[in-house]
Amino acid sequence: MLTIEQIVSTQKDQAAAFYALANQAVTGVERLTDLNLKALKSTMADSAAQTEALFSVKDVQGIMALQNSDLKAAAEKASAYGRELYEIASGFGGEFAKAAEVRAAEAQKQISAFVDSAVKNAPKGTEQAVAALQSAVATAGNAFESVQKAVKQASEQAAASIETMTHGATSTATVTDVKAKKAA
């Protein structure tokens, strides 16, 4: 059986984990806000520069060249924004996953200790019930490990997809820019 000291210790650990995750969330929101403010400032500055450049254009070819250079710059900035946004989100997700793993491992140990205690104190003739309980605990542990592996694989696939999209957007903007220069 659990003692009062063990229960209090567990509650303290859970409270500490909660506040650590809350601090991580606040840091993530802070980084996201900073990213969005930088993007807003950059967009405003780019817009002012584009307006000035538009006023100095003399012909249609100049407008096409300006449009293509703006497209390439926008693709590169969107790409950089996406990478940083993903980094912020995956950082928090990673911290949350680590905390969940630690909590799950501790819970697994406590459940195993409880089951072991129950097995030692089980009356004779309950061997089948005890075996079923041990099997259920082992199955739950295996299921949790499978879910953790699946989440990790999904995160890795998302990172690869973002990298592929980023490369594709930048490549498309570069090809468009090259075509525009040839046309001019």
PDB file of C-alpha atoms in Angstrom:
ATOM      1  CA  MET A   1       0.000   0.000   0.000  1.00  0.00           C
ATOM      2  CA  LEU A   2       1.044   3.574  -0.556  1.00  0.00           C
ATOM      3  CA  THR A   3       2.081   5.613   2.422  1.00  0.00           C
ATOM      4  CA  ILE A   4       1.109   9.227   3.005  1.00  0.00           C
ATOM      5  CA  GLU A   5       4.717  10.246   2.355  1.00  0.00           C
ATOM      6  CA  GLN A   6       4.674   8.517  -1.023  1.00  0.00           C
ATOM      7  CA  ILE A   7       1.396  10.197  -1.970  1.00  0.00           C
ATOM      8  CA  VAL A   8       2.680  13.633  -0.926  1.00  0.00           C
ATOM      9  CA  SER A   9       5.934  13.041  -2.805  1.00  0.00           C
ATOM     10  CA  THR A  10       4.027  12.046  -5.926  1.00  0.00           C
ATOM     11  CA  GLN A  11       1.823  15.142  -5.679  1.00  0.00           C
ATOM     12  CA  LYS A  12       4.889  17.383  -5.301  1.00  0.00           C
ATOM     13  CA  ASP A  13       6.493  15.791  -8.363  1.00  0.00           C
ATOM     14  CA  GLN A  14       3.313  16.261 -10.379  1.00  0.00           C
ATOM     15  CA  ALA A  15       3.010  19.910  -9.339  1.00  0.00           C
ATOM     16  CA  ALA A  16       6.645  20.557 -10.276  1.00  0.00           C
ATOM     17  CA  ALA A  17       6.105  18.899 -13.665  1.00  0.00           C
ATOM     18  CA  PHE A  18       2.970  20.980 -14.246  1.00  0.00           C
ATOM     19  CA  TYR A  19       4.763  24.252 -13.515  1.00  0.00           C
ATOM     20  CA  ALA A  20       7.719  23.265 -15.676  1.00  0.00           C
ATOM     21  CA  LEU A  21       5.364  22.617 -18.599  1.00  0.00           C
ATOM     22  CA  ALA A  22       3.468  25.845 -17.905  1.00  0.00           C
ATOM     23  CA  ASN A  23       6.754  27.767 -18.041  1.00  0.00           C
ATOM     24  CA  GLN A  24       7.622  26.043 -21.318  1.00  0.00           C
ATOM     25  CA  ALA A  25       4.220  27.034 -22.727  1.00  0.00           C
ATOM     26  CA  VAL A  26       4.731  30.668 -21.717  1.00  0.00           C
ATOM     27  CA  THR A  27       8.181  30.640 -23.312  1.00  0.00           C
ATOM     28  CA  GLY A  28       6.680  29.179 -26.488  1.00  0.00           C
ATOM     29  CA  VAL A  29       3.986  31.867 -26.606  1.00  0.00           C
ATOM     30  CA  GLU A  30       6.653  34.501 -26.033  1.00  0.00           C
ATOM     31  CA  ARG A  31       8.751  33.163 -28.920  1.00  0.00           C
ATOM     32  CA  LEU A  32       5.677  32.963 -31.164  1.00  0.00           C
ATOM     33  CA  THR A  33       4.702  36.543 -30.345  1.00  0.00           C
ATOM     34  CA  ASP A  34       8.246  37.708 -31.073  1.00  0.00           C
ATOM     35  CA  LEU A  35       8.240  35.829 -34.385  1.00  0.00           C
ATOM     36  CA  ASN A  36       4.926  37.378 -35.407  1.00  0.00           C
ATOM     37  CA  LEU A  37       6.049  40.901 -34.466  1.00  0.00           C
ATOM     38  CA  LYS A  38       9.222  40.480 -36.507  1.00  0.00           C
ATOM     39  CA  ALA A  39       7.176  39.203 -39.445  1.00  0.00           C
ATOM     40  CA  LEU A  40       4.799  42.154 -39.177  1.00  0.00           C
ATOM     41  CA  LYS A  41       7.645  44.681 -39.067  1.00  0.00           C
ATOM     42  CA  SER A  42       9.350  42.997 -42.002  1.00  0.00           C
ATOM     43  CA  THR A  43       6.123  42.943 -44.016  1.00  0.00           C
ATOM     44  CA  MET A  44       5.527  46.634 -43.404  1.00  0.00           C
ATOM     45  CA  ALA A  45       9.093  47.527 -44.390  1.00  0.00           C
ATOM     46  CA  ASP A  46       8.858  45.350 -47.515  1.00  0.00           C
ATOM     47  CA  SER A  47       5.552  46.917 -48.454  1.00  0.00           C
ATOM     48  CA  ALA A  48       7.021  50.422 -48.184  1.00  0.00           C
ATOM     49  CA  ALA A  49      10.039  49.401 -50.268  1.00  0.00           C
ATOM     50  CA  GLN A  50       7.809  47.774 -52.889  1.00  0.00           C
ATOM     51  CA  THR A  51       5.672  50.895 -53.140  1.00  0.00           C
ATOM     52  CA  GLU A  52       8.752  53.048 -53.637  1.00  0.00           C
ATOM     53  CA  ALA A  53      10.123  50.659 -56.258  1.00  0.00           C
ATOM     54  CA  LEU A  54       6.767  50.596 -58.060  1.00  0.00           C
ATOM     55  CA  PHE A  55       6.760  54.379 -58.363  1.00  0.00           C
ATOM     56  CA  SER A  56      10.158  54.290 -60.050  1.00  0.00           C
ATOM     57  CA  VAL A  57       9.207  51.676 -62.684  1.00  0.00           C
ATOM     58  CA  LYS A  58       8.983  53.055 -66.212  1.00  0.00           C
ATOM     59  CA  ASP A  59       7.657  50.129 -68.286  1.00  0.00           C
ATOM     60  CA  VAL A  60       5.845  46.765 -68.166  1.00  0.00           C
ATOM     61  CA  GLN A  61       9.087  44.786 -68.155  1.00  0.00           C
ATOM     62  CA  GLY A  62      10.156  46.676 -65.030  1.00  0.00           C
ATOM     63  CA  ILE A  63       6.855  45.786 -63.363  1.00  0.00           C
ATOM     64  CA  MET A  64       7.304  42.104 -64.285  1.00  0.00           C
ATOM     65  CA  ALA A  65      10.858  42.057 -62.945  1.00  0.00           C
ATOM     66  CA  LEU A  66       9.729  43.769 -59.728  1.00  0.00           C
ATOM     67  CA  GLN A  67       6.855  41.346 -59.320  1.00  0.00           C
ATOM     68  CA  ASN A  68       9.113  38.322 -59.798  1.00  0.00           C
ATOM     69  CA  SER A  69      11.732  39.542 -57.352  1.00  0.00           C
ATOM     70  CA  ASP A  70       8.979  40.250 -54.827  1.00  0.00           C
ATOM     71  CA  LEU A  71       7.590  36.746 -55.334  1.00  0.00           C
ATOM     72  CA  LYS A  72      10.959  35.140 -54.679  1.00  0.00           C
ATOM     73  CA  ALA A  73      11.539  37.232 -51.543  1.00  0.00           C
ATOM     74  CA  ALA A  74       8.041  36.435 -50.257  1.00  0.00           C
ATOM     75  CA  ALA A  75       8.577  32.694 -50.797  1.00  0.00           C
ATOM     76  CA  GLU A  76      11.891  32.764 -48.952  1.00  0.00           C
ATOM     77  CA  LYS A  77      10.401  34.726 -46.037  1.00  0.00           C
ATOM     78  CA  ALA A  78       7.367  32.457 -45.820  1.00  0.00           C
ATOM     79  CA  SER A  79       9.717  29.504 -45.838  1.00  0.00           C
ATOM     80  CA  ALA A  80      11.837  30.939 -43.025  1.00  0.00           C
ATOM     81  CA  TYR A  81       8.705  31.814 -41.033  1.00  0.00           C
ATOM     82  CA  GLY A  82       7.397  28.260 -41.421  1.00  0.00           C
ATOM     83  CA  ARG A  83      10.685  26.732 -40.298  1.00  0.00           C
ATOM     84  CA  GLU A  84      10.847  28.930 -37.196  1.00  0.00           C
ATOM     85  CA  LEU A  85       7.183  28.311 -36.401  1.00  0.00           C
ATOM     86  CA  TYR A  86       7.773  24.572 -36.675  1.00  0.00           C
ATOM     87  CA  GLU A  87      10.841  24.863 -34.454  1.00  0.00           C
ATOM     88  CA  ILE A  88       8.814  26.623 -31.757  1.00  0.00           C
ATOM     89  CA  ALA A  89       5.983  24.098 -31.930  1.00  0.00           C
ATOM     90  CA  SER A  90       8.233  21.053 -32.028  1.00  0.00           C
ATOM     91  CA  GLY A  91      10.304  22.400 -29.145  1.00  0.00           C
ATOM     92  CA  PHE A  92       7.246  22.609 -26.940  1.00  0.00           C
ATOM     93  CA  GLY A  93       5.980  19.279 -28.229  1.00  0.00           C
ATOM     94  CA  GLY A  94       9.324  17.678 -27.417  1.00  0.00           C
ATOM     95  CA  GLU A  95       9.307  19.043 -23.887  1.00  0.00           C
ATOM     96  CA  PHE A  96       5.741  17.870 -23.385  1.00  0.00           C
ATOM     97  CA  ALA A  97       6.617  14.406 -24.729  1.00  0.00           C
ATOM     98  CA  LYS A  98       9.625  14.149 -22.390  1.00  0.00           C
ATOM     99  CA  ALA A  99       7.483  15.106 -19.405  1.00  0.00           C
ATOM    100  CA  ALA A 100       4.813  12.607 -20.445  1.00  0.00           C
ATOM    101  CA  GLU A 101       7.426   9.863 -20.780  1.00  0.00           C
ATOM    102  CA  VAL A 102       8.805  10.571 -17.319  1.00  0.00           C
ATOM    103  CA  ARG A 103       5.312  10.637 -15.785  1.00  0.00           C
ATOM    104  CA  ALA A 104       4.356   7.432 -17.585  1.00  0.00           C
ATOM    105  CA  ALA A 105       7.519   5.663 -16.433  1.00  0.00           C
ATOM    106  CA  GLU A 106       6.860   6.718 -12.851  1.00  0.00           C
ATOM    107  CA  ALA A 107       3.238   5.614 -13.078  1.00  0.00           C
ATOM    108  CA  GLN A 108       4.333   2.294 -14.556  1.00  0.00           C
ATOM    109  CA  LYS A 109       6.745   1.769 -11.648  1.00  0.00           C
ATOM    110  CA  GLN A 110       4.037   2.596  -9.119  1.00  0.00           C
ATOM    111  CA  ILE A 111       1.549   0.282 -10.793  1.00  0.00           C
ATOM    112  CA  SER A 112       4.143  -2.489 -10.949  1.00  0.00           C
ATOM    113  CA  ALA A 113       4.944  -1.989  -7.263  1.00  0.00           C
ATOM    114  CA  PHE A 114       1.243  -2.103  -6.428  1.00  0.00           C
ATOM    115  CA  VAL A 115       0.742  -5.266  -8.502  1.00  0.00           C
ATOM    116  CA  ASP A 116       3.809  -6.899  -6.932  1.00  0.00           C
ATOM    117  CA  SER A 117       2.457  -6.022  -3.494  1.00  0.00           C
ATOM    118  CA  ALA A 118      -0.946  -7.415  -4.424  1.00  0.00           C
ATOM    119  CA  VAL A 119       0.643 -10.602  -5.784  1.00  0.00           C
ATOM    120  CA  LYS A 120       2.615 -11.145  -2.586  1.00  0.00           C
ATOM    121  CA  ASN A 121      -0.465 -10.604  -0.450  1.00  0.00           C
ATOM    122  CA  ALA A 122      -2.963 -12.408  -2.672  1.00  0.00           C
ATOM    123  CA  PRO A 123      -4.819 -15.281  -1.094  1.00  0.00           C
ATOM    124  CA  LYS A 124      -4.237 -18.787  -2.358  1.00  0.00           C
ATOM    125  CA  GLY A 125      -6.383 -19.814  -5.289  1.00  0.00           C
ATOM    126  CA  THR A 126      -6.269 -16.397  -6.987  1.00  0.00           C
ATOM    127  CA  GLU A 127      -3.299 -17.164  -9.197  1.00  0.00           C
ATOM    128  CA  GLN A 128      -5.324 -16.807 -12.410  1.00  0.00           C
ATOM    129  CA  ALA A 129      -6.668 -13.399 -11.410  1.00  0.00           C
ATOM    130  CA  VAL A 130      -3.161 -12.270 -10.457  1.00  0.00           C
ATOM    131  CA  ALA A 131      -1.760 -13.506 -13.784  1.00  0.00           C
ATOM    132  CA  ALA A 132      -4.526 -11.667 -15.655  1.00  0.00           C
ATOM    133  CA  LEU A 133      -3.731  -8.476 -13.740  1.00  0.00           C
ATOM    134  CA  GLN A 134      -0.019  -8.796 -14.499  1.00  0.00           C
ATOM    135  CA  SER A 135      -0.782  -9.424 -18.167  1.00  0.00           C
ATOM    136  CA  ALA A 136      -3.055  -6.358 -18.337  1.00  0.00           C
ATOM    137  CA  VAL A 137      -0.361  -4.155 -16.814  1.00  0.00           C
ATOM    138  CA  ALA A 138       2.248  -5.449 -19.254  1.00  0.00           C
ATOM    139  CA  THR A 139      -0.124  -4.959 -22.202  1.00  0.00           C
ATOM    140  CA  ALA A 140      -0.885  -1.375 -21.141  1.00  0.00           C
ATOM    141  CA  GLY A 141       2.839  -0.635 -20.892  1.00  0.00           C
ATOM    142  CA  ASN A 142       3.466  -2.058 -24.359  1.00  0.00           C
ATOM    143  CA  ALA A 143       0.562  -0.078 -25.816  1.00  0.00           C
ATOM    144  CA  PHE A 144       1.935   3.153 -24.342  1.00  0.00           C
ATOM    145  CA  GLU A 145       5.369   2.455 -25.834  1.00  0.00           C
ATOM    146  CA  SER A 146       3.772   1.839 -29.244  1.00  0.00           C
ATOM    147  CA  VAL A 147       1.900   5.154 -29.054  1.00  0.00           C
ATOM    148  CA  GLN A 148       5.114   6.966 -28.113  1.00  0.00           C
ATOM    149  CA  LYS A 149       6.919   5.470 -31.107  1.00  0.00           C
ATOM    150  CA  ALA A 150       4.064   6.428 -33.438  1.00  0.00           C
ATOM    151  CA  VAL A 151       4.053  10.019 -32.178  1.00  0.00           C
ATOM    152  CA  LYS A 152       7.811  10.260 -32.652  1.00  0.00           C
ATOM    153  CA  GLN A 153       7.560   8.928 -36.208  1.00  0.00           C
ATOM    154  CA  ALA A 154       4.744  11.373 -37.008  1.00  0.00           C
ATOM    155  CA  SER A 155       6.849  14.266 -35.711  1.00  0.00           C
ATOM    156  CA  GLU A 156       9.803  13.204 -37.837  1.00  0.00           C
ATOM    157  CA  GLN A 157       7.567  12.911 -40.908  1.00  0.00           C
ATOM    158  CA  ALA A 158       6.112  16.376 -40.266  1.00  0.00           C
ATOM    159  CA  ALA A 159       9.614  17.842 -40.044  1.00  0.00           C
ATOM    160  CA  ALA A 160      10.563  16.176 -43.331  1.00  0.00           C
ATOM    161  CA  SER A 161       7.389  17.460 -44.989  1.00  0.00           C
ATOM    162  CA  ILE A 162       8.059  21.012 -43.870  1.00  0.00           C
ATOM    163  CA  GLU A 163      11.610  20.804 -45.205  1.00  0.00           C
ATOM    164  CA  THR A 164      10.323  19.480 -48.534  1.00  0.00           C
ATOM    165  CA  MET A 165       7.686  22.222 -48.809  1.00  0.00           C
ATOM    166  CA  THR A 166      10.243  24.870 -47.932  1.00  0.00           C
ATOM    167  CA  HIS A 167      12.639  23.616 -50.584  1.00  0.00           C
ATOM    168  CA  GLY A 168       9.809  23.419 -53.136  1.00  0.00           C
ATOM    169  CA  ALA A 169       8.583  26.965 -52.501  1.00  0.00           C
ATOM    170  CA  THR A 170      12.079  28.423 -52.740  1.00  0.00           C
ATOM    171  CA  SER A 171      12.842  26.426 -55.906  1.00  0.00           C
ATOM    172  CA  THR A 172       9.602  27.537 -57.558  1.00  0.00           C
ATOM    173  CA  ALA A 173      10.323  31.175 -56.781  1.00  0.00           C
ATOM    174  CA  THR A 174      13.854  30.831 -58.186  1.00  0.00           C
ATOM    175  CA  VAL A 175      12.604  29.207 -61.420  1.00  0.00           C
ATOM    176  CA  THR A 176       9.997  31.953 -61.828  1.00  0.00           C
ATOM    177  CA  ASP A 177      12.665  34.603 -61.297  1.00  0.00           C
ATOM    178  CA  VAL A 178      14.963  32.994 -63.912  1.00  0.00           C
ATOM    179  CA  LYS A 179      12.113  32.771 -66.460  1.00  0.00           C
ATOM    180  CA  ALA A 180      11.236  36.432 -65.905  1.00  0.00           C
ATOM    181  CA  LYS A 181      14.842  37.508 -66.452  1.00  0.00           C
ATOM    182  CA  LYS A 182      14.991  35.534 -69.703  1.00  0.00           C
ATOM    183  CA  ALA A 183      11.729  37.112 -70.879  1.00  0.00           C
ATOM    184  CA  ALA A 184      13.029  40.604 -70.106  1.00  0.00           C
TER     185      ALA A 184
END
